[in-house]
Amino acid sequence: PTTFSIGEVFGFDEDLLAFIPQPVLGIIVCLERLGSKSQYNSLNTGSPENYDKVSYYMHQSKVLDNACGIIACLHAVFNSPVVSTDPCSVLGKYRLENENTTPTEKCKSLESNTEFQNIHKTHASRGQSRTITSDQSKVKHHFIAYVLDKEGKRLVELDGTKAGPVLLEDCGGDVLRG
């Protein structure tokens, strides 16, 4: 649909934020992990009690170890009230098949979805960076999504490596300034 757009944020100064189409309903952030994954996850583990605060949340497994970017995209898109998916598309079929499943079942479904994986591989091979496949300790960056809760008021961190969504603060419906 033409009701949404995807943009890149170059900084959080008000002058730079003015270039971003409004409202911002989700953002994907690439973080460099300076410590181990266990240290990172101990900062705030999220909670399964928060599953119902968002429309979509999935876990990330060792099978999907380098899929954090895709998972962040799914979190941002499937939690947006203005983005719809064609039910006949690979993304739309995945969404419909997992509408009423648990975060772990969503993960298992993506692990076994060869159609989704093949499309991803086709597009990922066009990228500019080499894929790290053997030594996972060399992976230093991680993608997570920030979206609004179902009420459109609170900022929520969605990271599939955590136990559940992390409720942050009331952001007045503005993901970038939250």
Coordinates of C-alpha atoms in Angstrom, one line a residue:
P1 CA 0.0 0.0 0.0
T2 CA 1.0 3.6 -0.4
T3 CA 0.1 4.5 3.1
F4 CA 3.6 3.8 4.5
S5 CA 7.2 4.3 3.6
I6 CA 10.6 3.0 4.8
G7 CA 13.3 5.5 5.6
E8 CA 16.7 5.7 7.1
V9 CA 17.5 7.7 10.2
F10 CA 20.9 9.5 10.1
G11 CA 20.7 11.0 13.6
F12 CA 18.3 12.0 16.4
D13 CA 18.7 15.8 16.1
E14 CA 15.3 17.4 15.4
D15 CA 16.6 18.7 12.1
L16 CA 17.4 15.2 10.9
L17 CA 14.2 13.7 12.2
A18 CA 12.3 16.3 10.2
F19 CA 13.3 14.4 7.0
I20 CA 11.5 11.2 8.2
P21 CA 7.9 10.8 7.1
Q22 CA 5.6 10.9 10.1
P23 CA 4.2 9.2 12.0
V24 CA 6.9 6.6 12.7
L25 CA 5.3 3.4 13.8
G26 CA 8.4 1.2 14.0
I27 CA 12.1 1.4 13.8
I28 CA 14.8 -1.3 13.3
V29 CA 18.1 -0.7 15.1
C30 CA 21.4 -2.4 14.5
L31 CA 23.4 -2.5 17.7
E32 CA 27.0 -3.6 18.2
R33 CA 27.3 -5.9 21.1
L34 CA 30.3 -5.0 23.2
G35 CA 29.8 -7.9 25.6
S36 CA 28.6 -11.5 25.3
K37 CA 25.1 -12.4 24.4
S38 CA 24.4 -13.5 27.9
Q39 CA 25.5 -10.1 29.3
Y40 CA 23.3 -8.3 26.8
N41 CA 20.3 -10.4 27.6
S42 CA 20.7 -10.0 31.3
L43 CA 20.1 -6.2 30.9
N44 CA 16.4 -6.7 30.4
T45 CA 15.1 -10.1 29.6
G46 CA 11.6 -9.1 28.6
S47 CA 8.6 -11.1 29.7
P48 CA 6.2 -13.6 28.3
E49 CA 3.5 -11.6 30.2
N50 CA 4.0 -8.9 27.6
Y51 CA 3.1 -11.0 24.6
D52 CA -0.4 -9.6 24.5
K53 CA 0.9 -6.0 24.4
V54 CA 1.8 -6.4 20.8
S55 CA 0.2 -8.1 17.8
Y56 CA 3.2 -10.2 16.8
Y57 CA 6.3 -11.5 18.7
M58 CA 8.5 -14.4 17.8
H59 CA 11.6 -16.0 19.3
Q60 CA 14.9 -16.5 17.7
S61 CA 16.6 -19.8 17.8
K62 CA 20.1 -21.2 17.1
V63 CA 18.8 -22.4 13.8
L64 CA 17.8 -18.8 13.0
D65 CA 21.0 -17.5 14.6
N66 CA 21.8 -14.9 12.0
A67 CA 18.2 -14.1 11.1
C68 CA 17.9 -11.2 13.6
G69 CA 17.5 -8.7 10.7
I70 CA 14.6 -10.7 9.2
I71 CA 13.0 -11.1 12.7
A72 CA 13.3 -7.4 13.4
C73 CA 11.6 -6.7 10.0
L74 CA 8.8 -9.1 10.8
H75 CA 8.3 -7.5 14.2
A76 CA 8.1 -4.0 12.7
V77 CA 5.8 -4.9 9.8
F78 CA 3.4 -7.3 11.6
N79 CA 3.0 -4.8 14.5
S80 CA 2.1 -1.9 12.2
P81 CA -1.6 -1.0 12.0
V82 CA -1.1 0.4 8.4
V83 CA 0.9 -2.4 6.7
S84 CA -1.1 -5.3 5.2
T85 CA 0.3 -8.3 3.4
D86 CA -1.0 -10.1 0.3
P87 CA -2.4 -13.4 1.7
C88 CA -1.0 -15.1 -1.5
S89 CA 2.5 -13.9 -1.0
V90 CA 5.1 -15.9 1.0
L91 CA 5.0 -13.2 3.7
G92 CA 1.2 -13.2 3.8
K93 CA 1.0 -17.0 4.0
Y94 CA 3.5 -17.1 6.8
R95 CA 1.5 -14.4 8.7
L96 CA -1.8 -16.2 8.2
E97 CA -0.3 -19.6 9.2
N98 CA 1.1 -18.1 12.4
E99 CA -1.7 -15.7 13.4
N100 CA -2.6 -17.7 16.6
T101 CA 0.6 -19.4 17.4
T102 CA 3.1 -18.9 20.3
P103 CA 6.4 -17.1 19.8
T104 CA 8.2 -20.4 19.8
E105 CA 5.8 -21.9 17.2
K106 CA 6.4 -18.8 15.0
C107 CA 10.1 -19.5 15.2
K108 CA 9.7 -23.2 14.3
S109 CA 7.5 -22.3 11.4
L110 CA 10.1 -19.9 10.0
E111 CA 12.8 -22.5 10.5
S112 CA 11.0 -24.9 8.3
N113 CA 9.6 -22.5 5.7
T114 CA 11.8 -23.3 2.7
E115 CA 10.0 -20.9 0.4
F116 CA 10.7 -18.0 2.7
Q117 CA 14.3 -19.1 3.2
N118 CA 14.9 -19.4 -0.6
I119 CA 13.6 -15.9 -1.3
H120 CA 15.8 -14.6 1.6
K121 CA 18.9 -16.3 0.2
T122 CA 18.3 -14.9 -3.2
H123 CA 18.1 -11.3 -1.9
A124 CA 20.8 -11.7 0.8
S125 CA 23.3 -12.9 -1.8
R126 CA 23.0 -9.5 -3.4
G127 CA 24.3 -7.8 -0.3
Q128 CA 27.7 -6.2 0.2
S129 CA 29.0 -8.0 3.2
R130 CA 30.3 -11.5 3.6
T131 CA 28.2 -13.9 5.6
I132 CA 29.7 -15.4 8.7
T133 CA 28.7 -19.1 8.8
S134 CA 31.3 -20.9 10.9
D135 CA 32.4 -18.9 13.9
Q136 CA 29.4 -17.2 15.5
S137 CA 31.6 -15.4 18.0
K138 CA 32.6 -13.1 15.1
V139 CA 29.0 -11.8 14.8
K140 CA 29.1 -8.6 16.8
H141 CA 25.9 -6.8 15.5
H142 CA 22.3 -7.5 16.3
F143 CA 19.0 -6.1 14.9
I144 CA 16.0 -5.4 17.1
A145 CA 12.8 -3.6 16.5
Y146 CA 11.0 -0.8 18.4
V147 CA 7.3 -0.5 17.9
L148 CA 4.2 1.0 19.7
D149 CA 2.1 -1.3 21.9
K150 CA -1.4 -2.2 20.7
E151 CA -2.8 1.0 22.3
G152 CA -0.3 3.1 20.4
K153 CA 1.2 4.7 23.5
R154 CA 4.1 2.8 24.9
L155 CA 7.4 2.1 23.2
V156 CA 8.2 -1.7 23.1
E157 CA 11.5 -3.4 22.3
L158 CA 11.1 -6.6 20.3
D159 CA 14.2 -8.8 20.4
G160 CA 13.6 -12.5 19.6
T161 CA 16.6 -13.5 21.8
K162 CA 14.7 -12.3 24.9
A163 CA 12.0 -14.0 26.8
G164 CA 9.4 -11.6 25.5
P165 CA 8.7 -8.0 24.6
V166 CA 10.3 -5.3 26.8
L167 CA 7.9 -2.5 27.7
L168 CA 9.8 0.8 27.8
E169 CA 8.0 4.0 28.4
D170 CA 5.0 6.0 27.3
C171 CA 6.2 7.8 24.2
G172 CA 3.1 9.6 23.2
G173 CA 2.8 7.6 20.0
D174 CA 6.3 8.7 18.7
V175 CA 8.7 5.8 18.3
L176 CA 11.7 8.0 17.4
R177 CA 11.4 10.3 20.3
G178 CA 10.3 7.7 22.8

